[in-house]
Coordinates of C-alpha atoms in Angstrom, one line a residue:
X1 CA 2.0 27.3 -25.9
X2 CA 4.8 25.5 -27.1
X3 CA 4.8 23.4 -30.4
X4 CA 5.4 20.0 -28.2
X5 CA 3.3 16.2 -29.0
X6 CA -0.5 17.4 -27.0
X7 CA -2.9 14.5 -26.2
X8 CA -6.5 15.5 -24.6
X9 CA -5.6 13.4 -22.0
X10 CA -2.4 12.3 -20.2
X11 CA -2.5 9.5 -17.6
X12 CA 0.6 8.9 -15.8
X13 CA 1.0 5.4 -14.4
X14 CA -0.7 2.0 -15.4
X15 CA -1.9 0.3 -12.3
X16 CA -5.5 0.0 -11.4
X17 CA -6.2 3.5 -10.8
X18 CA -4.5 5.0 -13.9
X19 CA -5.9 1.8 -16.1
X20 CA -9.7 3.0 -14.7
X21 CA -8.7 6.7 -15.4
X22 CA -7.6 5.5 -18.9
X23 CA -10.4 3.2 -19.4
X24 CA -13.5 5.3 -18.5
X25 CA -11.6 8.7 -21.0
X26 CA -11.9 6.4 -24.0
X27 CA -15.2 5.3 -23.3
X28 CA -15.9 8.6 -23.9
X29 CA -14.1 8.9 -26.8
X30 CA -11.2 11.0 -25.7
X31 CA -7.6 10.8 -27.4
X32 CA -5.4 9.5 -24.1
X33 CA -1.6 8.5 -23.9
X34 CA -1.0 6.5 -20.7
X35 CA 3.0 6.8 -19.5
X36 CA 4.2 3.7 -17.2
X37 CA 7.8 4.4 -15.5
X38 CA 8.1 -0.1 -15.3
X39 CA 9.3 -1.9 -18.4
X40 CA 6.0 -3.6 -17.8
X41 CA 2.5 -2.5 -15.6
X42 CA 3.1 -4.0 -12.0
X43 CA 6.6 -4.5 -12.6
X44 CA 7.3 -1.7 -9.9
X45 CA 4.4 -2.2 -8.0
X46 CA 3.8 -3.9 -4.9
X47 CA 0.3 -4.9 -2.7
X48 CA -0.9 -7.1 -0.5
X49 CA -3.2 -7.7 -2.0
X50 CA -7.2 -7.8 -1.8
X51 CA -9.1 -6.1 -4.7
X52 CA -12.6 -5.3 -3.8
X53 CA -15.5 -4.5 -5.5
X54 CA -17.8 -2.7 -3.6
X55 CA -21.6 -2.8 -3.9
X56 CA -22.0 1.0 -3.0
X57 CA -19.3 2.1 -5.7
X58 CA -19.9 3.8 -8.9
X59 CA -16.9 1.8 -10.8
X60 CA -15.6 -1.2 -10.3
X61 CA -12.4 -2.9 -11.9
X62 CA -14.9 -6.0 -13.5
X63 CA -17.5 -3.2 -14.7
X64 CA -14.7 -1.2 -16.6
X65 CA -12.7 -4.3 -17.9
X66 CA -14.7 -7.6 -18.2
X67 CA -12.6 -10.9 -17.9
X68 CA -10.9 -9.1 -14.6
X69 CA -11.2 -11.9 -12.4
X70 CA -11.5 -14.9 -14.3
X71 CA -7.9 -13.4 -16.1
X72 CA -6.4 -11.1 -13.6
X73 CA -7.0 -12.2 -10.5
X74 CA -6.1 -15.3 -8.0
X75 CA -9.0 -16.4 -5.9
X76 CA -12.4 -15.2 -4.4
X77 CA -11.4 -14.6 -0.6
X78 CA -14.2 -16.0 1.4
X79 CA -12.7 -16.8 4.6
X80 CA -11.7 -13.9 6.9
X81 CA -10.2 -14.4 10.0
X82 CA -8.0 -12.3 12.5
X83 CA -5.4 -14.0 15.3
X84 CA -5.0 -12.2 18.3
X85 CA -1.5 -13.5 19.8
X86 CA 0.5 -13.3 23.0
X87 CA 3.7 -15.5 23.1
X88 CA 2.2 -19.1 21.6
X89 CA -1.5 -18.1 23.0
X90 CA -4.1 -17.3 20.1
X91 CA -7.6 -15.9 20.0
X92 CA -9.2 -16.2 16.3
X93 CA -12.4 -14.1 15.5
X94 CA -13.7 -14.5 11.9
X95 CA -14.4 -11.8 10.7
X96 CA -16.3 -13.0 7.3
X97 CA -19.4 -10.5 8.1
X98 CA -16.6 -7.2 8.5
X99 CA -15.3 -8.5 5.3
X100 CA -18.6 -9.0 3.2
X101 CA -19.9 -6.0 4.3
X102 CA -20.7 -3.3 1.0
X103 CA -19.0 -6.4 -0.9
X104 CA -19.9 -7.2 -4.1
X105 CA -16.8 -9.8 -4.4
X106 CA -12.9 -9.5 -3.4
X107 CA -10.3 -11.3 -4.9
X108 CA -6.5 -11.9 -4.0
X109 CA -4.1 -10.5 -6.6
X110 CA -0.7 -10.5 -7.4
X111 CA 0.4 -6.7 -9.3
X112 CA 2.4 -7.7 -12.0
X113 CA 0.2 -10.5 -13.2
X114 CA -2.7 -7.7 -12.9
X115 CA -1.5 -5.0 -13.9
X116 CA 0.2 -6.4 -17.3
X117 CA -2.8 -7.7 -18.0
X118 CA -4.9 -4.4 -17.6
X119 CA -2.0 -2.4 -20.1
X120 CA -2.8 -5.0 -22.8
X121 CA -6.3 -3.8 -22.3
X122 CA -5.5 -0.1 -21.9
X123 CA -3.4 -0.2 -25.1
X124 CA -5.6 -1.9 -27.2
X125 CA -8.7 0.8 -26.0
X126 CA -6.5 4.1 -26.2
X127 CA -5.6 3.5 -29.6
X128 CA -8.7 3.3 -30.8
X129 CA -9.0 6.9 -30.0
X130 CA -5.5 7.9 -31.3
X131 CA -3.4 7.6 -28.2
X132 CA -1.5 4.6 -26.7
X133 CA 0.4 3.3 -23.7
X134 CA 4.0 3.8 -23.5
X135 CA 6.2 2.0 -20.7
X136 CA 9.3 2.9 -19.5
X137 CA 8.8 6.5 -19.1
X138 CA 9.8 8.2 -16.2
X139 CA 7.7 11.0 -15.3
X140 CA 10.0 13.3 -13.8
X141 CA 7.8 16.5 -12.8
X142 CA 4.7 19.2 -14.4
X143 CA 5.8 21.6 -17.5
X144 CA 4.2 24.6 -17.0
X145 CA 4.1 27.9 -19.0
X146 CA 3.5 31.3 -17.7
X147 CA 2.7 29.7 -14.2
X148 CA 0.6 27.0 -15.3
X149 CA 0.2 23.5 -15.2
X150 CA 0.1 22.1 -19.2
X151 CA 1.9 19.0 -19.0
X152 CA 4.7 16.8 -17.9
X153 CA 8.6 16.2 -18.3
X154 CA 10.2 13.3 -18.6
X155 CA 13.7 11.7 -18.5
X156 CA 13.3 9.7 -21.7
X157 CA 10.9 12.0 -23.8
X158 CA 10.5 15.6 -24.7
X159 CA 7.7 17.7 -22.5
X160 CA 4.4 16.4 -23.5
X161 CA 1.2 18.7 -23.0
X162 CA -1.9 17.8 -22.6
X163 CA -5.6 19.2 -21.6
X164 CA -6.0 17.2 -18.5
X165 CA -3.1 15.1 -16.9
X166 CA -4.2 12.5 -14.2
X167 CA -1.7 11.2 -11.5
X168 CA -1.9 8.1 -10.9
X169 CA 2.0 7.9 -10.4
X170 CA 1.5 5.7 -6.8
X171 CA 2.3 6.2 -3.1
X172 CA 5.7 8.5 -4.0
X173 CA 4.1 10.5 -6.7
X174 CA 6.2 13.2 -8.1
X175 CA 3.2 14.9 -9.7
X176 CA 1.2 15.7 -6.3
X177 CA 4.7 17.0 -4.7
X178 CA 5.7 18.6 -7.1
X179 CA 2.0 20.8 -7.2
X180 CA 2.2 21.0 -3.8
X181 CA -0.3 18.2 -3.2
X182 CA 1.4 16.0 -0.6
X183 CA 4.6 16.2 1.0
X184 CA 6.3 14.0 3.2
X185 CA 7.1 15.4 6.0
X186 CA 5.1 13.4 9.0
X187 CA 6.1 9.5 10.0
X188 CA 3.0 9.4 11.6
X189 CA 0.7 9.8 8.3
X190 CA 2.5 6.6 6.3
X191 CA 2.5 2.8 6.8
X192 CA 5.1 0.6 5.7
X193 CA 4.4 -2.3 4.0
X194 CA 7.0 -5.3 3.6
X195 CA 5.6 -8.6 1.8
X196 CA 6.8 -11.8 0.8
X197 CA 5.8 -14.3 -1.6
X198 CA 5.8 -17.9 -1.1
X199 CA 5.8 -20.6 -3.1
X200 CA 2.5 -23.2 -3.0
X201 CA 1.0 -25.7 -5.3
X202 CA -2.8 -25.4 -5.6
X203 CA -3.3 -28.7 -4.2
X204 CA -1.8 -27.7 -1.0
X205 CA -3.0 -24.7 -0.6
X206 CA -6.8 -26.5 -0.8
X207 CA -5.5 -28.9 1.6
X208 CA -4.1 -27.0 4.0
X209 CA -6.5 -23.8 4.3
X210 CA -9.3 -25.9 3.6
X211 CA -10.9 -23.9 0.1
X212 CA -12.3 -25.1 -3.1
X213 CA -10.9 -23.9 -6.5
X214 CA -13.1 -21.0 -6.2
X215 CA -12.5 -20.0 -2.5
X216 CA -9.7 -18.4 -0.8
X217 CA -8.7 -17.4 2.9
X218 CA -7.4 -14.0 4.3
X219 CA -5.9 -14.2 7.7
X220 CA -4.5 -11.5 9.7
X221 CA -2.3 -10.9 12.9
X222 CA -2.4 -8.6 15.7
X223 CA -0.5 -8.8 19.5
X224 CA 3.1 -9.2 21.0
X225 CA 4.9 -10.6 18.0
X226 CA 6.3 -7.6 16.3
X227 CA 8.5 -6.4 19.3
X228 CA 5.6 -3.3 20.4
X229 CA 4.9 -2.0 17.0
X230 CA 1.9 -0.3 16.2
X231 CA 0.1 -2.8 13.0
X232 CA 0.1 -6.1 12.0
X233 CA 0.5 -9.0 9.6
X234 CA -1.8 -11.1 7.0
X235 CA -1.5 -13.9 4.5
X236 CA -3.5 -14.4 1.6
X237 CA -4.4 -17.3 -0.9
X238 CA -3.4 -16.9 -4.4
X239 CA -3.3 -19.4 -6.5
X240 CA -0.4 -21.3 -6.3
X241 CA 1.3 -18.7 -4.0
X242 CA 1.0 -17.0 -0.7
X243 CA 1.4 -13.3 0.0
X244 CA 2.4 -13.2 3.7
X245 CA 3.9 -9.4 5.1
X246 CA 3.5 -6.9 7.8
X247 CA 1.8 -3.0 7.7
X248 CA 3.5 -1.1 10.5
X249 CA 2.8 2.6 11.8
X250 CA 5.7 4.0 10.4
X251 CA 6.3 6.7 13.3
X252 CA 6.0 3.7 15.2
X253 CA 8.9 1.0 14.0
X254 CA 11.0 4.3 14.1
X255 CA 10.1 4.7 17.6
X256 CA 10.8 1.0 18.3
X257 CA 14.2 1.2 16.2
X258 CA 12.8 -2.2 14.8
X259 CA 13.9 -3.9 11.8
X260 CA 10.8 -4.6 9.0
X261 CA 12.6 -7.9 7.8
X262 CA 13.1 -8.9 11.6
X263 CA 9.4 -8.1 12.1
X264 CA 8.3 -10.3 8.9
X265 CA 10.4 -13.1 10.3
X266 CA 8.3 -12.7 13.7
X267 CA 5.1 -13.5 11.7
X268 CA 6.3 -16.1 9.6
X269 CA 8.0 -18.9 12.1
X270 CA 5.4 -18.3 14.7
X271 CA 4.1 -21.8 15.5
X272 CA 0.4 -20.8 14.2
X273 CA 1.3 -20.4 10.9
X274 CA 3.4 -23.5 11.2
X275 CA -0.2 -25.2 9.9
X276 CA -0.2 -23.3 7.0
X277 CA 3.8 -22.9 5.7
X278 CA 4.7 -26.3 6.8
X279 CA 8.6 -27.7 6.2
X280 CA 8.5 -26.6 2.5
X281 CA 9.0 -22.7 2.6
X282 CA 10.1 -21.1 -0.6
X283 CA 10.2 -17.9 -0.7
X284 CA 9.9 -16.3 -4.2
X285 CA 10.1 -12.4 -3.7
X286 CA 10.8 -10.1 -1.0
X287 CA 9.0 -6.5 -1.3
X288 CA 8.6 -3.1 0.6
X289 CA 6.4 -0.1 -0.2
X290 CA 5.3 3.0 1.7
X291 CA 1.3 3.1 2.3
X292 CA -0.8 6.5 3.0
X293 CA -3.0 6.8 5.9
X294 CA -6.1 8.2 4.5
X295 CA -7.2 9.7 7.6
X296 CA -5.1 12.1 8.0
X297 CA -3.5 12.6 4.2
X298 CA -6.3 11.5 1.6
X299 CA -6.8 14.8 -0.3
X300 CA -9.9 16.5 0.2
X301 CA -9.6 18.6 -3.0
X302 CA -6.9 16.4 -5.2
X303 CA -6.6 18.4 -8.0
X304 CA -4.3 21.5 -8.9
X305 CA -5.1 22.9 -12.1
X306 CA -4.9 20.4 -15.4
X307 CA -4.1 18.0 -12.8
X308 CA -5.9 15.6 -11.3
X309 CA -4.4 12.9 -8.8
X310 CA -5.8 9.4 -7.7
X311 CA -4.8 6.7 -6.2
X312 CA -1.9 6.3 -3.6
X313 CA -0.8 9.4 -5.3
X314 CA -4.0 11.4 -3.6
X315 CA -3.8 9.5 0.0
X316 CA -6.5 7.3 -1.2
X317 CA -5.6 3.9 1.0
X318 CA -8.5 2.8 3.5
X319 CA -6.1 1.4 5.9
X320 CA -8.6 0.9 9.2
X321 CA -7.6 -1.7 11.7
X322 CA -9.1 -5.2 10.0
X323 CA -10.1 -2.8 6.9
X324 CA -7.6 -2.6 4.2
X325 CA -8.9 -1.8 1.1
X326 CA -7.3 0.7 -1.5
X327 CA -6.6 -0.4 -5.0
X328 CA -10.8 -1.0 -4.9
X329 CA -11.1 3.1 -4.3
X330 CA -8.0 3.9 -6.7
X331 CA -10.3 2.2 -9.6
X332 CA -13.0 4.6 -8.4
X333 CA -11.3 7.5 -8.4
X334 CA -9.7 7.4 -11.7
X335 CA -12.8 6.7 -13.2
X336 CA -14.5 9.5 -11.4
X337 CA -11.2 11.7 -13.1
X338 CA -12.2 11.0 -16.0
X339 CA -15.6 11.2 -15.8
X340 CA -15.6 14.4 -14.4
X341 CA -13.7 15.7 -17.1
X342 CA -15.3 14.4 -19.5
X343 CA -18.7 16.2 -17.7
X344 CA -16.9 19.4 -17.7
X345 CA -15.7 19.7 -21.0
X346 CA -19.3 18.9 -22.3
X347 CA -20.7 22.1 -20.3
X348 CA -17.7 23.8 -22.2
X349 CA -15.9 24.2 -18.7
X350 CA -12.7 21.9 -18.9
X351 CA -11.2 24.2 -16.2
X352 CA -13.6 22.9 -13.4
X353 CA -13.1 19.3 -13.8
X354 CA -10.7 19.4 -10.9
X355 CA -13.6 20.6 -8.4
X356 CA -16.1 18.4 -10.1
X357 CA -13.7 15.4 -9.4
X358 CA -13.6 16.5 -6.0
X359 CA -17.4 16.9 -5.8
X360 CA -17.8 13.3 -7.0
X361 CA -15.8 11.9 -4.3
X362 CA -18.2 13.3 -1.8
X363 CA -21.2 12.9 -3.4
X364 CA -20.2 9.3 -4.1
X365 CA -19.2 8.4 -0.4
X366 CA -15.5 7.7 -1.6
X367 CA -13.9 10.4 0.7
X368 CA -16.5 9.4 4.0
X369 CA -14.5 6.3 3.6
X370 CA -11.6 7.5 3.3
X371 CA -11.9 10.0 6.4
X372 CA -14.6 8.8 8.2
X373 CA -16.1 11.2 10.3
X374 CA -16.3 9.2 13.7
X375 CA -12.6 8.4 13.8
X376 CA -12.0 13.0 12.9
X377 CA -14.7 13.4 15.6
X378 CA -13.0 11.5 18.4
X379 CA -9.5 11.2 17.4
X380 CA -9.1 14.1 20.1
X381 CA -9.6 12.2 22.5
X382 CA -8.9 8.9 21.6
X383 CA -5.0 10.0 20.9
X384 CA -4.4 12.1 23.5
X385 CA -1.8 10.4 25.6
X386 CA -3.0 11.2 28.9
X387 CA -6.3 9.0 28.0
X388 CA -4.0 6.3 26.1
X389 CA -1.7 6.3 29.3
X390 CA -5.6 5.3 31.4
X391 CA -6.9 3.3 28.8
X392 CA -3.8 1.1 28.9
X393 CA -3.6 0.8 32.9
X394 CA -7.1 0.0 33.0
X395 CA -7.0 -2.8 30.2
X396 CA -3.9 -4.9 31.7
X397 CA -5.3 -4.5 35.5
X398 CA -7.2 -6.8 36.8
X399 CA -10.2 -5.0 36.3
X400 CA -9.3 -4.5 32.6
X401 CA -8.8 -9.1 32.1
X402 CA -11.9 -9.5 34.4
X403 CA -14.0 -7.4 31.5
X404 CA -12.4 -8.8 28.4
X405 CA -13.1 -12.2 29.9
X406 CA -17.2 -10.7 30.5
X407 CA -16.9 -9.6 27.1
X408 CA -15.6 -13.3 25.4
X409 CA -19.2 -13.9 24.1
X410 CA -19.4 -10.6 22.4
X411 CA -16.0 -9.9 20.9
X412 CA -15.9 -11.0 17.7
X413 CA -19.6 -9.5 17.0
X414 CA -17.7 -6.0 18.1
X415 CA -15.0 -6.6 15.8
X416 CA -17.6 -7.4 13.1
X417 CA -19.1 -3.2 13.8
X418 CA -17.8 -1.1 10.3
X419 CA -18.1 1.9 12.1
X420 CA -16.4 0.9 15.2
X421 CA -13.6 0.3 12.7
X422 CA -13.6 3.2 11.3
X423 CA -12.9 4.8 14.4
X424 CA -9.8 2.9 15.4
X425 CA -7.4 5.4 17.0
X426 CA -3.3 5.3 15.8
X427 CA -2.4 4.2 19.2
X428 CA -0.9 0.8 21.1
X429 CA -4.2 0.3 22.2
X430 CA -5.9 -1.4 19.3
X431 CA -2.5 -3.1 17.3
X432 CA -1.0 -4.2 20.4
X433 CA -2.2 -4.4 23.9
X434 CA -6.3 -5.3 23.7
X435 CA -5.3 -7.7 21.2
X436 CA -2.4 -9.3 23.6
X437 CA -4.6 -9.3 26.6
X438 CA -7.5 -10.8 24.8
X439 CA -5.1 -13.3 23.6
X440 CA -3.5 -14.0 27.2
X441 CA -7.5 -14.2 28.8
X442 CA -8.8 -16.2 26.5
X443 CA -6.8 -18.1 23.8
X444 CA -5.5 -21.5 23.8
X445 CA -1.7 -22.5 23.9
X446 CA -1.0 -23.4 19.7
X447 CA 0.9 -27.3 19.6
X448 CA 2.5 -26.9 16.0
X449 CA 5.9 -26.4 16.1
X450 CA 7.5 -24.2 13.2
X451 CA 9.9 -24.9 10.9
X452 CA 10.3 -22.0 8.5
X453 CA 13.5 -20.6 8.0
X454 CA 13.1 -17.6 6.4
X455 CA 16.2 -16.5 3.9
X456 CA 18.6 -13.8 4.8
X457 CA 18.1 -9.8 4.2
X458 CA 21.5 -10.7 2.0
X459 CA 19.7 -13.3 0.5
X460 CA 16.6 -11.7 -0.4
X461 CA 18.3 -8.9 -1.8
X462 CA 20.1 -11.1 -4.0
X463 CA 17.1 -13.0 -5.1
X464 CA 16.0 -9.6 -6.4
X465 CA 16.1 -8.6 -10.5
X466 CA 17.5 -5.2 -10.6
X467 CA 19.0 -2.9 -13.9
X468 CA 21.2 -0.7 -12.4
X469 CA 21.4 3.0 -13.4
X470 CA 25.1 3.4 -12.5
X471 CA 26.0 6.7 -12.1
X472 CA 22.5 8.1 -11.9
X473 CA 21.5 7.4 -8.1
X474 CA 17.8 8.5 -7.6
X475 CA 18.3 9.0 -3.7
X476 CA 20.6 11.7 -2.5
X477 CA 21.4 11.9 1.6
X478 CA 21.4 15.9 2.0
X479 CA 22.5 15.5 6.0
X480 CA 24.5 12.5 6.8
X481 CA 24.2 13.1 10.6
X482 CA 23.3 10.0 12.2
X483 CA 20.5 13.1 14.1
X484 CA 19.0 13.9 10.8
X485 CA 19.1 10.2 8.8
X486 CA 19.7 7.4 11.0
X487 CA 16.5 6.0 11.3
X488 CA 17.1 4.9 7.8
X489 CA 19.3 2.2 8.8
X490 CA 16.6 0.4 10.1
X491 CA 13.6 1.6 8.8
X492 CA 15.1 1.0 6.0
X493 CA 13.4 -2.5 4.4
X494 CA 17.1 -3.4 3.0
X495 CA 18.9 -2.2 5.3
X496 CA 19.7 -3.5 9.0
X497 CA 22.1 -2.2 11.8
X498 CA 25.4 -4.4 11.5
X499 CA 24.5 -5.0 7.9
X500 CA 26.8 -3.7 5.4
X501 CA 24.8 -5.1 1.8
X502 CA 22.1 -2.7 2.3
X503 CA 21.1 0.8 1.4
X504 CA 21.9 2.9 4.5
X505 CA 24.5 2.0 6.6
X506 CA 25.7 3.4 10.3
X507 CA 29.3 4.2 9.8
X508 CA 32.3 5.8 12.3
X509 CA 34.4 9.1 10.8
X510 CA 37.5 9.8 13.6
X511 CA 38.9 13.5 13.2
X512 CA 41.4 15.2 14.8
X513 CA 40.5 12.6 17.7
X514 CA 36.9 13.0 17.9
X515 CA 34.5 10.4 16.8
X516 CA 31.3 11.4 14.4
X517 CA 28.4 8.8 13.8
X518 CA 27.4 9.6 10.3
X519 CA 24.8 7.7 7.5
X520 CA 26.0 6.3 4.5
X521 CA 24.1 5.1 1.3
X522 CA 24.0 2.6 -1.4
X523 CA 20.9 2.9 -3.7
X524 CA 21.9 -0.6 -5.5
X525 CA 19.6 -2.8 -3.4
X526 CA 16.6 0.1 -3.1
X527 CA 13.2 -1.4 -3.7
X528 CA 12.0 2.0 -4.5
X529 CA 9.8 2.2 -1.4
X530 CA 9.8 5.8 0.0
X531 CA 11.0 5.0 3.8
X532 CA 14.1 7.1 3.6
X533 CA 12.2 10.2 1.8
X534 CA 10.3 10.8 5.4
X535 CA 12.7 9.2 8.1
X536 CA 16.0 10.6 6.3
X537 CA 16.7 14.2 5.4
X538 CA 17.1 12.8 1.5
X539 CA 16.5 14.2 -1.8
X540 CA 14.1 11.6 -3.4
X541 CA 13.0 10.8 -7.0
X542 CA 12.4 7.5 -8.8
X543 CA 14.8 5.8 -11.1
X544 CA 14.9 6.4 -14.6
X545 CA 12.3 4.6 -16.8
X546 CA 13.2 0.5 -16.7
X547 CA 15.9 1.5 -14.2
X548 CA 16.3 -0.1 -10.6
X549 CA 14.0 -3.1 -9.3
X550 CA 11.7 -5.4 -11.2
X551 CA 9.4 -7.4 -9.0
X552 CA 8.4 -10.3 -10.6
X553 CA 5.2 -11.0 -8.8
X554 CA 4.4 -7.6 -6.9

């Protein structure tokens, strides 16, 4: 092997998954070097955010690092509520019971406030046994030797081996593409994620949601708002913020040719959250980020040799109708990682902790989560579009309202049903029209009047921190053809048809008296999210280490 720096363990990335990976190797006294791409944790990370900690899980984030919550986190969330809409007509279910279920507690969180806080922790521990946490590395791919995986590269270091490398690199990992892990090649298995955060002193936020110090409210939206688009919108209390954004189907707002920042917009001035936002909106920080549907990409055997994935990186996002938990399962499986290693290198088989990782998953109920069976059993039939075509005449007919209104006593119980979650199907259906018609049946007209103006996709872009890597652009456009990469321009969370301060932008070439509708790019503005690596024929990679965006509050 080559005479490079070795560590036992590698961990690339410091969020919650990589700090749990990290965490749980020097509890068993292995040497570990953590690398983090950000200048700080969280400082290119983005969530929602709920962090749960689940009664049935083997780890969880307060277990491996005590203080979490009283030091880490914003507030308990024990008010759960969704809002189905049609024009100014809601129907609100609470969904408390959905939300407590295999709950030990779940807090609101903001990433960088978290996530710095867990690399304190994870440098302090690795040092103890002779490693450490270095930020602003970009991990650019695997070194291997003779065929095999037996370490990383970087853009700011020399190769680094190692005898076990976790990937914990987030939703755009390059370590699971480059072993041939995940690819990114189907709109359909990816969500996008767009979130904003808004400015709120304590005092109102108890006021106006109604919660104690030690009591917080998630609220999410479902209906006509977001112009036909398959997903939905939430707000959650932090402490003296709000996270409000919007998870959308990504094959979907393709489809629709819809704008994310236009869709964000839809949420926030609707007159029901008029209660909430008021005629004081600030908004601090605007955000996008790709999100895996674990259905259909969570990893079944996320390992490839020395490496082990976890995380975003591995699929690992429960994103199930009303259930959204993933940082809670990332936690998990990077202790399990590193666990498992540390299991296998004990029977003097270090090459098997890949399929013992794997094993734990099952064993531990982590991947029956992750792809439940019910929703693989019936998907069949649930997303063929002959039956969606039948299911959707029947539910606006007559027939269809007369049952929905039969049903009013019992729908929020159903909506309380884990396993009827579970087995939401990816189509209109649930995101769009049951939750319209329920609304039109049965809601009640909402009186507030809003008053949010939102800022401008300019002026959000401009409120953004960024340390450009001028003449190094991460993102390359391989086919310009508006064909082959014009859904970027508005997929695209910076970007917007007729907006020229964005990344991708439509532009006119004339030749020879023929007129060509071609793509063009600026990667200034990118946030970094991933969009344009699975809408856009592009050639994708992250920005060198410190390079690009710094969110603030993630």
């Amino acid at each position: 092997m080559s005479d490079y720096e070795h560590y036992e363990a590698l961990v690339v990335g410091a969020g919650p998954g990589g700090a749990a990976a990290a965490a749980t190797f020097a509890n068993y006294g292995i040497e570990t070097l953590v690398l983090e791409r950000g200048a700080e944790a969280g400082s290119k990370n983005v969530s929602g955010g709920l962090i749960y900690a689940e009664e049935s899980a083997p780890y969880t984030i307060d277990d491996l690092f005590p203080g979490f919550r009283e030091e880490a986190s914003e507030r308990p969330i024990t008010k759960y509520r969704i809002h189905n809409l049609a024009g100014d007509k809601v129907e609100s279910f609470d969904l408390t019971k959905l939300h407590e279920h295999d709950t030990e507690w779940s807090d609101s969180v903001l990433r960088r406030k978290m996530d710095s806080w867990l690399e304190d922790r994870v440098h302090e521990r690795t040092r103890e046994t002779g490693g450490g946490l270095l930020t602003g590395v970009h991990v650019t791919g695997l070194l291997r030797e003779e065929g095999k995986i037996v370490g990383v590269e970087t853009d700011e270091l020399d190769p680094i081996t190692a005898d076990v490398i976790v990937a914990a690199d987030g939703v755009n990992s390059e370590l699971a593409r480059d072993a041939g892990l995940m690819d990114w090649d189907e709109p359909e298995e990816w969500f996008q994620g767009v979130k904003a955060v808004v400015d709120m002193p304590n005092d109102v936020i108890a006021d106006r949601f109604d919660v104690g110090e030690d009591e917080g409210a998630a609220h999410l939206f479902s209906g006509d708002l977001f112009q036909g688009v398959r997903g939905g919108g939430f707000l959650y209390t932090n402490r003296d913020t709000l996270s409000l954004g919007t998870v959308f189907h990504l094959d979907s707002l393709v489809a629709e040719q819809a704008e994310p920042h236009e869709l964000l917009d839809a949420m926030l001035t609707h007159p029901l959250l008029a209660q909430w936002l008021g005629d004081d909106y600030t908004e601090l920080e605007y955000s996008a980020k790709l999100v895996p549907d674990s259905k259909k990409v969570a990893l079944r055997e996320p390992h490839f040799g020395r490496l082990l994935v976890v995380g975003d990186a591995a699929g690992q996002m429960q994103a199930q109708g009303p259930i959204i938990k993933g940082m809670n399962h990332a936690v998990t499986a990077g202790a399990l990682a590193a666990e498992a290693y540390a299991q296998a290198k004990s029977r003097n088989e270090p090459e098997k902790a890949g399929t013992r990782y794997a094993h734990l998953l099952r064993s531990e109920g982590v991947m029956q989560k992750l792809r439940p069976r019910g929703y693989e059993m019936f998907r069949g039939v649930t997303e063929d579009d002959g039956v969606t075509d039948i299911v959707e005449s029947v539910l606006t007919s007559f027939v269809g309202r007369a049952g929905i209104r039969a049903l009013s006593g019992q729908l929020e119980r159903l909506y309380n049903v884990p396993a009827l979650s579970s087995m939401i199907p990816d189509t209109q259906t649930p995101y769009v029209t049951l939750p319209t018609v329920i609304a039109e049946e049965l809601g009640t007209p909402v009186r507030e009047t809003s008053s949010v103006t939102p800022p401008s996709l300019e002026e959000r872009i401009g409120d953004l921190t960024y340390d450009t890597d001028i003449g190094n652009p991460h993102i390359t456009v391989l086919d310009n053809s508006w064909e082959a990469s014009g859904a970027a321009v508005a997929a695209c969370p910076v970007s917007a048809v007729d907006f020229g301060g964005g990344c991708y932008r439509e532009e006119l070439v004339r030749t020879n008296g023929s007129e060509e509708r071609v793509v063009s790019l600026d990667t200034q503005p990118c946030v970094e999210c991933g969009t344009c690596a699975v809408v856009a024929d592009t050639e994708w990679t992250h920005p060198r280490g410190d390079k690009g965006v710094e969110f603030k509050w993630g």
